[in-house]
C-alpha atoms as a PDB file:
ATOM      1  CA  MET A   1     -34.886 -26.279  22.804  1.00  0.00           C
ATOM      2  CA  SER A   2     -34.881 -25.180  26.025  1.00  0.00           C
ATOM      3  CA  ASP A   3     -37.039 -27.059  27.334  1.00  0.00           C
ATOM      4  CA  ASP A   4     -34.525 -29.750  26.523  1.00  0.00           C
ATOM      5  CA  ARG A   5     -31.566 -28.008  27.540  1.00  0.00           C
ATOM      6  CA  LEU A   6     -29.228 -30.150  29.878  1.00  0.00           C
ATOM      7  CA  VAL A   7     -28.189 -28.231  33.672  1.00  0.00           C
ATOM      8  CA  ILE A   8     -24.437 -29.140  33.976  1.00  0.00           C
ATOM      9  CA  ALA A   9     -22.906 -29.248  37.140  1.00  0.00           C
ATOM     10  CA  PRO A  10     -18.871 -28.141  37.478  1.00  0.00           C
ATOM     11  CA  GLU A  11     -18.659 -31.573  39.056  1.00  0.00           C
ATOM     12  CA  VAL A  12     -19.597 -33.915  36.390  1.00  0.00           C
ATOM     13  CA  VAL A  13     -17.405 -31.953  34.018  1.00  0.00           C
ATOM     14  CA  ARG A  14     -14.126 -31.748  36.739  1.00  0.00           C
ATOM     15  CA  LYS A  15     -14.567 -35.455  36.636  1.00  0.00           C
ATOM     16  CA  MET A  16     -14.601 -35.917  32.719  1.00  0.00           C
ATOM     17  CA  LEU A  17     -12.005 -33.973  32.884  1.00  0.00           C
ATOM     18  CA  ASP A  18      -9.819 -36.386  35.511  1.00  0.00           C
ATOM     19  CA  GLU A  19     -11.001 -38.893  33.784  1.00  0.00           C
ATOM     20  CA  GLN A  20      -9.983 -38.877  29.864  1.00  0.00           C
ATOM     21  CA  PHE A  21      -7.458 -35.850  30.265  1.00  0.00           C
ATOM     22  CA  PRO A  22      -5.107 -36.095  33.273  1.00  0.00           C
ATOM     23  CA  GLU A  23      -2.702 -34.400  32.690  1.00  0.00           C
ATOM     24  CA  TRP A  24      -4.978 -31.639  33.092  1.00  0.00           C
ATOM     25  CA  LYS A  25      -6.478 -33.150  36.547  1.00  0.00           C
ATOM     26  CA  GLU A  26      -4.115 -30.076  38.331  1.00  0.00           C
ATOM     27  CA  LEU A  27      -5.622 -26.988  36.217  1.00  0.00           C
ATOM     28  CA  PRO A  28      -8.349 -25.249  38.375  1.00  0.00           C
ATOM     29  CA  LEU A  29     -11.981 -26.055  36.769  1.00  0.00           C
ATOM     30  CA  ARG A  30     -13.980 -22.382  36.784  1.00  0.00           C
ATOM     31  CA  CYS A  31     -17.615 -20.847  35.448  1.00  0.00           C
ATOM     32  CA  VAL A  32     -17.250 -18.049  32.930  1.00  0.00           C
ATOM     33  CA  GLU A  33     -19.555 -15.075  32.700  1.00  0.00           C
ATOM     34  CA  ASN A  34     -21.374 -15.432  29.509  1.00  0.00           C
ATOM     35  CA  GLU A  35     -21.120 -19.059  29.367  1.00  0.00           C
ATOM     36  CA  GLY A  36     -23.149 -19.164  26.245  1.00  0.00           C
ATOM     37  CA  TRP A  37     -26.488 -20.112  24.856  1.00  0.00           C
ATOM     38  CA  ASP A  38     -25.637 -23.436  23.002  1.00  0.00           C
ATOM     39  CA  ASN A  39     -22.574 -24.829  25.123  1.00  0.00           C
ATOM     40  CA  LYS A  40     -21.315 -24.894  29.043  1.00  0.00           C
ATOM     41  CA  THR A  41     -18.805 -22.651  28.661  1.00  0.00           C
ATOM     42  CA  LEU A  42     -16.465 -23.660  31.211  1.00  0.00           C
ATOM     43  CA  ARG A  43     -12.320 -22.063  31.608  1.00  0.00           C
ATOM     44  CA  LEU A  44      -9.712 -24.584  32.290  1.00  0.00           C
ATOM     45  CA  GLY A  45      -6.542 -23.160  34.223  1.00  0.00           C
ATOM     46  CA  ASP A  46      -6.034 -19.494  32.473  1.00  0.00           C
ATOM     47  CA  GLU A  47      -5.230 -21.459  28.956  1.00  0.00           C
ATOM     48  CA  LEU A  48      -7.987 -23.460  28.108  1.00  0.00           C
ATOM     49  CA  LYS A  49     -12.016 -23.693  28.034  1.00  0.00           C
ATOM     50  CA  VAL A  50     -14.572 -26.614  27.960  1.00  0.00           C
ATOM     51  CA  ARG A  51     -17.079 -26.234  26.220  1.00  0.00           C
ATOM     52  CA  LEU A  52     -20.077 -28.453  26.256  1.00  0.00           C
ATOM     53  CA  PRO A  53     -23.956 -28.000  24.166  1.00  0.00           C
ATOM     54  CA  HIS A  54     -26.600 -28.005  27.000  1.00  0.00           C
ATOM     55  CA  ALA A  55     -29.224 -30.150  24.622  1.00  0.00           C
ATOM     56  CA  ALA A  56     -28.875 -32.924  21.833  1.00  0.00           C
ATOM     57  CA  GLY A  57     -29.601 -29.847  18.475  1.00  0.00           C
ATOM     58  CA  TYR A  58     -26.043 -29.022  19.970  1.00  0.00           C
ATOM     59  CA  VAL A  59     -24.414 -31.240  19.729  1.00  0.00           C
ATOM     60  CA  PRO A  60     -23.563 -31.453  15.889  1.00  0.00           C
ATOM     61  CA  GLN A  61     -21.457 -28.203  16.383  1.00  0.00           C
ATOM     62  CA  VAL A  62     -19.016 -29.809  18.876  1.00  0.00           C
ATOM     63  CA  GLU A  63     -17.415 -32.887  15.891  1.00  0.00           C
ATOM     64  CA  LYS A  64     -18.221 -29.876  13.008  1.00  0.00           C
ATOM     65  CA  GLU A  65     -16.396 -26.959  14.464  1.00  0.00           C
ATOM     66  CA  PHE A  66     -12.469 -29.482  15.877  1.00  0.00           C
ATOM     67  CA  LYS A  67     -12.715 -30.545  11.960  1.00  0.00           C
ATOM     68  CA  TRP A  68     -13.423 -27.405   9.410  1.00  0.00           C
ATOM     69  CA  LEU A  69     -12.353 -23.884  12.514  1.00  0.00           C
ATOM     70  CA  PRO A  70      -8.228 -24.854  11.996  1.00  0.00           C
ATOM     71  CA  LYS A  71      -8.668 -24.799   7.943  1.00  0.00           C
ATOM     72  CA  LEU A  72     -10.647 -21.422   8.583  1.00  0.00           C
ATOM     73  CA  ALA A  73      -7.767 -20.418  11.186  1.00  0.00           C
ATOM     74  CA  LYS A  74      -5.250 -20.522   8.914  1.00  0.00           C
ATOM     75  CA  GLN A  75      -6.595 -17.991   6.018  1.00  0.00           C
ATOM     76  CA  LEU A  76      -8.833 -15.343   8.247  1.00  0.00           C
ATOM     77  CA  LEU A  77      -7.478 -12.061   9.296  1.00  0.00           C
ATOM     78  CA  VAL A  78      -8.638 -12.542  13.437  1.00  0.00           C
ATOM     79  CA  ALA A  79      -7.967 -15.250  15.727  1.00  0.00           C
ATOM     80  CA  VAL A  80     -10.992 -17.959  16.455  1.00  0.00           C
ATOM     81  CA  PRO A  81     -10.701 -20.999  17.924  1.00  0.00           C
ATOM     82  CA  GLU A  82      -8.532 -23.959  18.547  1.00  0.00           C
ATOM     83  CA  PRO A  83      -9.194 -27.119  19.272  1.00  0.00           C
ATOM     84  CA  VAL A  84      -6.772 -28.992  21.888  1.00  0.00           C
ATOM     85  CA  ALA A  85      -8.945 -31.884  22.943  1.00  0.00           C
ATOM     86  CA  LEU A  86     -12.170 -34.423  21.843  1.00  0.00           C
ATOM     87  CA  GLY A  87     -13.731 -35.599  24.565  1.00  0.00           C
ATOM     88  CA  LYS A  88     -16.393 -38.112  24.521  1.00  0.00           C
ATOM     89  CA  PRO A  89     -20.027 -39.192  26.619  1.00  0.00           C
ATOM     90  CA  SER A  90     -20.095 -40.102  29.058  1.00  0.00           C
ATOM     91  CA  VAL A  91     -22.881 -41.954  32.242  1.00  0.00           C
ATOM     92  CA  ASP A  92     -22.876 -38.202  33.331  1.00  0.00           C
ATOM     93  CA  TYR A  93     -23.198 -36.467  30.284  1.00  0.00           C
ATOM     94  CA  PRO A  94     -24.250 -38.026  27.717  1.00  0.00           C
ATOM     95  CA  TRP A  95     -22.638 -35.961  24.594  1.00  0.00           C
ATOM     96  CA  PRO A  96     -19.909 -35.554  22.885  1.00  0.00           C
ATOM     97  CA  TRP A  97     -17.756 -31.963  24.102  1.00  0.00           C
ATOM     98  CA  SER A  98     -14.434 -30.412  23.603  1.00  0.00           C
ATOM     99  CA  VAL A  99     -11.860 -28.294  25.048  1.00  0.00           C
ATOM    100  CA  TYR A 100     -10.068 -25.326  23.195  1.00  0.00           C
ATOM    101  CA  ARG A 101      -6.927 -22.506  23.654  1.00  0.00           C
ATOM    102  CA  TRP A 102      -8.323 -19.349  25.616  1.00  0.00           C
ATOM    103  CA  ILE A 103      -8.706 -16.608  23.711  1.00  0.00           C
ATOM    104  CA  GLU A 104      -8.538 -13.149  25.460  1.00  0.00           C
ATOM    105  CA  GLY A 105     -10.119 -10.063  24.994  1.00  0.00           C
ATOM    106  CA  GLU A 106     -13.070  -8.290  26.167  1.00  0.00           C
ATOM    107  CA  THR A 107     -16.656  -8.901  24.240  1.00  0.00           C
ATOM    108  CA  VAL A 108     -16.929  -6.378  21.612  1.00  0.00           C
ATOM    109  CA  SER A 109     -19.104  -3.212  22.987  1.00  0.00           C
ATOM    110  CA  ALA A 110     -19.902   0.588  22.662  1.00  0.00           C
ATOM    111  CA  ASP A 111     -16.913   0.646  25.386  1.00  0.00           C
ATOM    112  CA  THR A 112     -14.442  -1.342  24.695  1.00  0.00           C
ATOM    113  CA  ILE A 113     -14.386  -0.116  20.991  1.00  0.00           C
ATOM    114  CA  SER A 114     -11.760   2.787  20.511  1.00  0.00           C
ATOM    115  CA  ASP A 115     -12.974   3.853  16.850  1.00  0.00           C
ATOM    116  CA  MET A 116     -16.214   2.616  15.961  1.00  0.00           C
ATOM    117  CA  ASN A 117     -15.888   4.071  12.591  1.00  0.00           C
ATOM    118  CA  ALA A 118     -12.148   1.592  11.963  1.00  0.00           C
ATOM    119  CA  PHE A 119     -14.469  -1.105  13.539  1.00  0.00           C
ATOM    120  CA  ALA A 120     -17.323  -1.187  11.258  1.00  0.00           C
ATOM    121  CA  LYS A 121     -13.915  -1.665   8.351  1.00  0.00           C
ATOM    122  CA  ASP A 122     -12.333  -4.346  10.511  1.00  0.00           C
ATOM    123  CA  LEU A 123     -15.758  -6.195  10.433  1.00  0.00           C
ATOM    124  CA  ALA A 124     -16.043  -6.052   7.475  1.00  0.00           C
ATOM    125  CA  GLY A 125     -12.708  -7.043   6.096  1.00  0.00           C
ATOM    126  CA  TYR A 126     -13.142 -10.004   8.312  1.00  0.00           C
ATOM    127  CA  LEU A 127     -16.258 -10.499   6.515  1.00  0.00           C
ATOM    128  CA  HIS A 128     -14.506 -10.549   3.454  1.00  0.00           C
ATOM    129  CA  ALA A 129     -11.465 -13.302   4.294  1.00  0.00           C
ATOM    130  CA  LEU A 130     -14.636 -15.714   5.637  1.00  0.00           C
ATOM    131  CA  TRP A 131     -16.075 -15.308   1.686  1.00  0.00           C
ATOM    132  CA  ALA A 132     -12.569 -15.826   0.875  1.00  0.00           C
ATOM    133  CA  ALA A 133     -11.660 -18.553   2.521  1.00  0.00           C
ATOM    134  CA  ASP A 134     -12.258 -22.382   0.282  1.00  0.00           C
ATOM    135  CA  THR A 135     -14.893 -24.290   1.001  1.00  0.00           C
ATOM    136  CA  THR A 136     -13.759 -27.727  -0.627  1.00  0.00           C
ATOM    137  CA  GLY A 137     -16.009 -30.152   0.888  1.00  0.00           C
ATOM    138  CA  GLY A 138     -18.157 -27.528   3.748  1.00  0.00           C
ATOM    139  CA  PRO A 139     -20.903 -28.296   5.727  1.00  0.00           C
ATOM    140  CA  ILE A 140     -24.243 -27.701   4.125  1.00  0.00           C
ATOM    141  CA  ALA A 141     -26.848 -25.335   6.129  1.00  0.00           C
ATOM    142  CA  GLY A 142     -29.698 -27.891   7.599  1.00  0.00           C
ATOM    143  CA  ASP A 143     -31.100 -29.177  10.819  1.00  0.00           C
ATOM    144  CA  HIS A 144     -27.486 -28.943  12.201  1.00  0.00           C
ATOM    145  CA  ASN A 145     -27.027 -24.953  12.403  1.00  0.00           C
ATOM    146  CA  PHE A 146     -31.153 -24.079  12.322  1.00  0.00           C
ATOM    147  CA  HIS A 147     -30.107 -23.197   8.600  1.00  0.00           C
ATOM    148  CA  ARG A 148     -28.196 -19.902   9.374  1.00  0.00           C
ATOM    149  CA  GLY A 149     -26.835 -19.964   6.058  1.00  0.00           C
ATOM    150  CA  GLY A 150     -29.885 -21.107   3.855  1.00  0.00           C
ATOM    151  CA  ASP A 151     -33.428 -20.612   3.111  1.00  0.00           C
ATOM    152  CA  LEU A 152     -34.976 -17.332   4.696  1.00  0.00           C
ATOM    153  CA  SER A 153     -38.157 -19.195   3.434  1.00  0.00           C
ATOM    154  CA  VAL A 154     -37.684 -21.983   6.027  1.00  0.00           C
ATOM    155  CA  TYR A 155     -38.618 -19.468   9.268  1.00  0.00           C
ATOM    156  CA  ASP A 156     -41.268 -17.803   7.479  1.00  0.00           C
ATOM    157  CA  GLU A 157     -44.947 -19.380   9.236  1.00  0.00           C
ATOM    158  CA  GLU A 158     -43.423 -19.046  12.001  1.00  0.00           C
ATOM    159  CA  THR A 159     -42.478 -15.096  11.326  1.00  0.00           C
ATOM    160  CA  ARG A 160     -45.737 -14.294  10.425  1.00  0.00           C
ATOM    161  CA  PHE A 161     -46.997 -16.382  13.974  1.00  0.00           C
ATOM    162  CA  CYS A 162     -44.989 -14.458  16.113  1.00  0.00           C
ATOM    163  CA  LEU A 163     -45.742 -11.315  13.613  1.00  0.00           C
ATOM    164  CA  ALA A 164     -49.644 -11.533  14.469  1.00  0.00           C
ATOM    165  CA  GLY A 165     -48.712 -11.551  17.972  1.00  0.00           C
ATOM    166  CA  VAL A 166     -47.405  -7.975  18.299  1.00  0.00           C
ATOM    167  CA  THR A 167     -49.378  -6.377  15.731  1.00  0.00           C
ATOM    168  CA  HIS A 168     -49.590  -3.159  18.454  1.00  0.00           C
ATOM    169  CA  GLU A 169     -46.204  -3.146  19.738  1.00  0.00           C
ATOM    170  CA  ILE A 170     -44.722  -2.288  15.998  1.00  0.00           C
ATOM    171  CA  ASP A 171     -46.043  -1.480  12.896  1.00  0.00           C
ATOM    172  CA  ALA A 172     -46.227  -4.945  11.826  1.00  0.00           C
ATOM    173  CA  LYS A 173     -47.839  -3.994   8.428  1.00  0.00           C
ATOM    174  CA  ALA A 174     -44.414  -2.291   7.669  1.00  0.00           C
ATOM    175  CA  ALA A 175     -42.186  -5.034   8.891  1.00  0.00           C
ATOM    176  CA  LEU A 176     -44.108  -8.686   6.946  1.00  0.00           C
ATOM    177  CA  THR A 177     -42.981  -5.535   3.705  1.00  0.00           C
ATOM    178  CA  ILE A 178     -39.697  -5.997   4.101  1.00  0.00           C
ATOM    179  CA  TRP A 179     -39.858  -9.928   5.279  1.00  0.00           C
ATOM    180  CA  GLU A 180     -41.732 -10.422   2.340  1.00  0.00           C
ATOM    181  CA  ARG A 181     -39.233  -8.622  -0.050  1.00  0.00           C
ATOM    182  CA  ALA A 182     -36.579 -10.904   1.868  1.00  0.00           C
ATOM    183  CA  LEU A 183     -37.919 -14.367   0.249  1.00  0.00           C
ATOM    184  CA  GLN A 184     -38.487 -12.805  -3.297  1.00  0.00           C
ATOM    185  CA  SER A 185     -34.771 -13.691  -4.099  1.00  0.00           C
ATOM    186  CA  LYS A 186     -32.221 -16.603  -3.085  1.00  0.00           C
ATOM    187  CA  TRP A 187     -28.191 -16.708  -3.135  1.00  0.00           C
ATOM    188  CA  THR A 188     -27.784 -17.622  -7.146  1.00  0.00           C
ATOM    189  CA  ARG A 189     -23.872 -17.233  -5.932  1.00  0.00           C
ATOM    190  CA  PRO A 190     -21.175 -19.916  -5.798  1.00  0.00           C
ATOM    191  CA  ALA A 191     -21.710 -20.573  -1.097  1.00  0.00           C
ATOM    192  CA  VAL A 192     -19.167 -18.618   0.799  1.00  0.00           C
ATOM    193  CA  TRP A 193     -18.680 -19.786   4.721  1.00  0.00           C
ATOM    194  CA  VAL A 194     -20.878 -18.172   7.061  1.00  0.00           C
ATOM    195  CA  GLN A 195     -20.240 -18.150  10.745  1.00  0.00           C
ATOM    196  CA  GLY A 196     -24.063 -18.291  11.697  1.00  0.00           C
ATOM    197  CA  ASP A 197     -24.207 -15.742  14.511  1.00  0.00           C
ATOM    198  CA  LEU A 198     -21.944 -13.417  14.236  1.00  0.00           C
ATOM    199  CA  SER A 199     -23.474 -11.568  16.932  1.00  0.00           C
ATOM    200  CA  THR A 200     -22.159  -8.396  19.452  1.00  0.00           C
ATOM    201  CA  GLY A 201     -21.235 -11.999  22.376  1.00  0.00           C
ATOM    202  CA  ASN A 202     -19.232 -14.024  20.263  1.00  0.00           C
ATOM    203  CA  ILE A 203     -17.063 -10.871  19.286  1.00  0.00           C
ATOM    204  CA  LEU A 204     -13.918 -10.288  21.184  1.00  0.00           C
ATOM    205  CA  THR A 205     -11.440  -6.561  20.945  1.00  0.00           C
ATOM    206  CA  ARG A 206      -8.163  -6.331  22.899  1.00  0.00           C
ATOM    207  CA  ASN A 207      -7.182  -2.555  22.675  1.00  0.00           C
ATOM    208  CA  GLY A 208     -10.965  -0.677  20.943  1.00  0.00           C
ATOM    209  CA  ARG A 209      -9.643  -2.846  17.689  1.00  0.00           C
ATOM    210  CA  LEU A 210     -11.238  -6.266  16.388  1.00  0.00           C
ATOM    211  CA  SER A 211      -9.044  -9.250  17.403  1.00  0.00           C
ATOM    212  CA  ALA A 212     -11.272 -12.068  17.597  1.00  0.00           C
ATOM    213  CA  VAL A 213     -14.163 -14.035  16.205  1.00  0.00           C
ATOM    214  CA  ILE A 214     -15.121 -17.007  18.371  1.00  0.00           C
ATOM    215  CA  ASP A 215     -18.420 -19.932  18.819  1.00  0.00           C
ATOM    216  CA  PHE A 216     -19.295 -21.381  14.911  1.00  0.00           C
ATOM    217  CA  GLY A 217     -20.729 -23.535  16.001  1.00  0.00           C
ATOM    218  CA  LEU A 218     -23.394 -22.327  13.928  1.00  0.00           C
ATOM    219  CA  CYS A 219     -21.289 -21.952  10.526  1.00  0.00           C
ATOM    220  CA  THR A 220     -22.201 -23.562   7.310  1.00  0.00           C
ATOM    221  CA  ILE A 221     -21.360 -22.811   3.785  1.00  0.00           C
ATOM    222  CA  GLY A 222     -24.265 -21.396   1.688  1.00  0.00           C
ATOM    223  CA  ASP A 223     -25.773 -17.107   1.065  1.00  0.00           C
ATOM    224  CA  PRO A 224     -23.898 -15.362   3.576  1.00  0.00           C
ATOM    225  CA  ALA A 225     -27.282 -12.445   4.712  1.00  0.00           C
ATOM    226  CA  CYS A 226     -27.883 -14.002   8.225  1.00  0.00           C
ATOM    227  CA  ASP A 227     -23.547 -12.597   9.748  1.00  0.00           C
ATOM    228  CA  LEU A 228     -25.550  -9.078   8.070  1.00  0.00           C
ATOM    229  CA  VAL A 229     -28.254  -9.163  10.247  1.00  0.00           C
ATOM    230  CA  ILE A 230     -24.842  -7.298  12.982  1.00  0.00           C
ATOM    231  CA  ALA A 231     -26.171  -4.149  10.995  1.00  0.00           C
ATOM    232  CA  TRP A 232     -28.937  -3.359  12.770  1.00  0.00           C
ATOM    233  CA  LYS A 233     -27.667  -4.659  15.815  1.00  0.00           C
ATOM    234  CA  PHE A 234     -25.373  -3.021  16.431  1.00  0.00           C
ATOM    235  CA  PHE A 235     -24.540  -0.673  14.390  1.00  0.00           C
ATOM    236  CA  SER A 236     -25.845   3.396  13.530  1.00  0.00           C
ATOM    237  CA  GLY A 237     -25.579   6.126  11.758  1.00  0.00           C
ATOM    238  CA  GLU A 238     -22.673   6.750   9.301  1.00  0.00           C
ATOM    239  CA  ASN A 239     -20.592   3.606  11.140  1.00  0.00           C
ATOM    240  CA  ARG A 240     -23.739   1.668   9.440  1.00  0.00           C
ATOM    241  CA  GLU A 241     -23.081   2.914   6.436  1.00  0.00           C
ATOM    242  CA  LEU A 242     -20.168   2.977   6.684  1.00  0.00           C
ATOM    243  CA  PHE A 243     -20.384  -1.062   7.339  1.00  0.00           C
ATOM    244  CA  LYS A 244     -22.550  -1.452   4.509  1.00  0.00           C
ATOM    245  CA  THR A 245     -20.035  -0.023   2.398  1.00  0.00           C
ATOM    246  CA  MET A 246     -17.008  -2.019   3.372  1.00  0.00           C
ATOM    247  CA  VAL A 247     -19.375  -5.326   3.009  1.00  0.00           C
ATOM    248  CA  ASP A 248     -19.627  -4.430  -0.964  1.00  0.00           C
ATOM    249  CA  ILE A 249     -22.070  -6.874  -1.499  1.00  0.00           C
ATOM    250  CA  ASP A 250     -25.866  -6.916  -4.017  1.00  0.00           C
ATOM    251  CA  GLN A 251     -29.088  -5.308  -2.549  1.00  0.00           C
ATOM    252  CA  PRO A 252     -30.901  -8.551  -2.439  1.00  0.00           C
ATOM    253  CA  THR A 253     -28.873  -9.800   0.390  1.00  0.00           C
ATOM    254  CA  TRP A 254     -29.564  -6.836   2.035  1.00  0.00           C
ATOM    255  CA  HIS A 255     -33.262  -7.825   1.520  1.00  0.00           C
ATOM    256  CA  ARG A 256     -32.530 -11.440   2.910  1.00  0.00           C
ATOM    257  CA  ALA A 257     -30.427 -10.202   5.387  1.00  0.00           C
ATOM    258  CA  MET A 258     -33.138  -7.127   6.867  1.00  0.00           C
ATOM    259  CA  GLY A 259     -35.202 -10.857   6.557  1.00  0.00           C
ATOM    260  CA  TRP A 260     -32.770 -12.888   9.334  1.00  0.00           C
ATOM    261  CA  THR A 261     -33.002  -9.492  11.820  1.00  0.00           C
ATOM    262  CA  LEU A 262     -36.873  -9.186  11.538  1.00  0.00           C
ATOM    263  CA  TRP A 263     -36.747 -12.777  12.347  1.00  0.00           C
ATOM    264  CA  LYS A 264     -35.434 -12.540  15.372  1.00  0.00           C
ATOM    265  CA  ALA A 265     -36.270 -10.058  16.755  1.00  0.00           C
ATOM    266  CA  ILE A 266     -39.459 -10.559  15.781  1.00  0.00           C
ATOM    267  CA  ARG A 267     -39.363 -13.440  17.449  1.00  0.00           C
ATOM    268  CA  SER A 268     -37.102 -11.876  20.648  1.00  0.00           C
ATOM    269  CA  LEU A 269     -40.740  -9.367  20.571  1.00  0.00           C
ATOM    270  CA  TYR A 270     -43.111 -12.165  21.162  1.00  0.00           C
ATOM    271  CA  TYR A 271     -42.325 -14.183  23.008  1.00  0.00           C
ATOM    272  CA  ALA A 272     -40.626 -12.101  25.599  1.00  0.00           C
ATOM    273  CA  LYS A 273     -43.555 -10.490  25.355  1.00  0.00           C
ATOM    274  CA  GLN A 274     -45.022 -13.413  26.089  1.00  0.00           C
ATOM    275  CA  ASP A 275     -42.924 -13.961  29.458  1.00  0.00           C
ATOM    276  CA  ASN A 276     -43.347 -10.079  30.204  1.00  0.00           C
ATOM    277  CA  ILE A 277     -40.079  -9.258  29.686  1.00  0.00           C
ATOM    278  CA  PRO A 278     -39.714  -5.387  29.601  1.00  0.00           C
ATOM    279  CA  GLU A 279     -35.962  -4.839  28.732  1.00  0.00           C
ATOM    280  CA  GLU A 280     -35.944  -7.577  25.839  1.00  0.00           C
ATOM    281  CA  GLN A 281     -39.270  -6.644  24.497  1.00  0.00           C
ATOM    282  CA  GLN A 282     -37.240  -2.817  24.348  1.00  0.00           C
ATOM    283  CA  ALA A 283     -34.238  -4.003  22.847  1.00  0.00           C
ATOM    284  CA  ALA A 284     -36.214  -6.706  20.008  1.00  0.00           C
ATOM    285  CA  LYS A 285     -38.447  -3.170  19.160  1.00  0.00           C
ATOM    286  CA  ALA A 286     -35.378  -0.852  19.100  1.00  0.00           C
ATOM    287  CA  VAL A 287     -33.434  -3.839  15.679  1.00  0.00           C
ATOM    288  CA  ILE A 288     -36.351  -3.862  14.302  1.00  0.00           C
ATOM    289  CA  GLU A 289     -37.149   0.104  14.387  1.00  0.00           C
ATOM    290  CA  ALA A 290     -34.296   0.686  12.991  1.00  0.00           C
ATOM    291  CA  VAL A 291     -34.071  -2.513  10.198  1.00  0.00           C
ATOM    292  CA  LEU A 292     -37.879  -0.412   8.960  1.00  0.00           C
ATOM    293  CA  SER A 293     -36.217   3.338   9.500  1.00  0.00           C
ATOM    294  CA  ASP A 294     -33.200   1.312   6.735  1.00  0.00           C
ATOM    295  CA  ALA A 295     -35.558   0.207   4.328  1.00  0.00           C
ATOM    296  CA  ASN A 296     -37.569   3.715   4.284  1.00  0.00           C
ATOM    297  CA  LEU A 297     -33.706   5.061   3.425  1.00  0.00           C
ATOM    298  CA  ALA A 298     -33.705   2.938   1.375  1.00  0.00           C
ATOM    299  CA  GLY A 299     -36.901   3.402  -0.777  1.00  0.00           C
ATOM    300  CA  ILE A 300     -37.856   0.219  -0.047  1.00  0.00           C
ATOM    301  CA  LYS A 301     -42.005   0.845  -0.087  1.00  0.00           C
ATOM    302  CA  THR A 302     -43.687  -0.110   3.217  1.00  0.00           C
END
């Protein structure tokens, strides 16, 4: 996808806004620090933001979010993005785009959370509310969301390929054992809502507590395992165990969650190695080691 990503100039966005939504002509448009990967994000005035897909593969997210976020917002415990307007393609930009209400908050980190245990409980509570939301007519996992919430086996070939390229960096044998175990189970309950990318960049805090979850471009209904990756990417020790306890889901789903975590981390490690980016390699290895350690503590033979 990275080769197809468009460079979207703010001037192009300003022109489309002025043509399609002249009522906002006087509002300043400015870039944001963390604009995201799938979409370019700009702030419009103090209360709005504009999001534009960077590549064709992300275009289905636009109308999907516009349709489903208002319905999900009524059923969740924290704020989610509120769609305001749907923009049309122009001669300068080929795809639909959207305008949302701006949500105040700080991106979650160890520095923005006042109590990690309380945050673990809050995030588990958010997941339970999401899983309880009405799924009638919801989108099924597929190409539109890169199969998040779908069958993990879609990434089997890629995972094995990347794993073969990092055998000197990690315990590849143990990782493969955990990966294969993850592939052995399926989600057999009714499909639930899946956010699809419950990562720190998409979680906001205010006053040290969970306040919002943003970016539902990968949302779907299906297997919730991929939304549990944050257990190893952010939590550790006591707060990880508390998060797992509060989530209260079956062990096979945790096995698949380990699989989703390994897929992303092994892939990241492989490409960071190819591109010689030491900090990204170190971050990916830390996540992999967290999964391997947790699997060992859980008695999964590696």
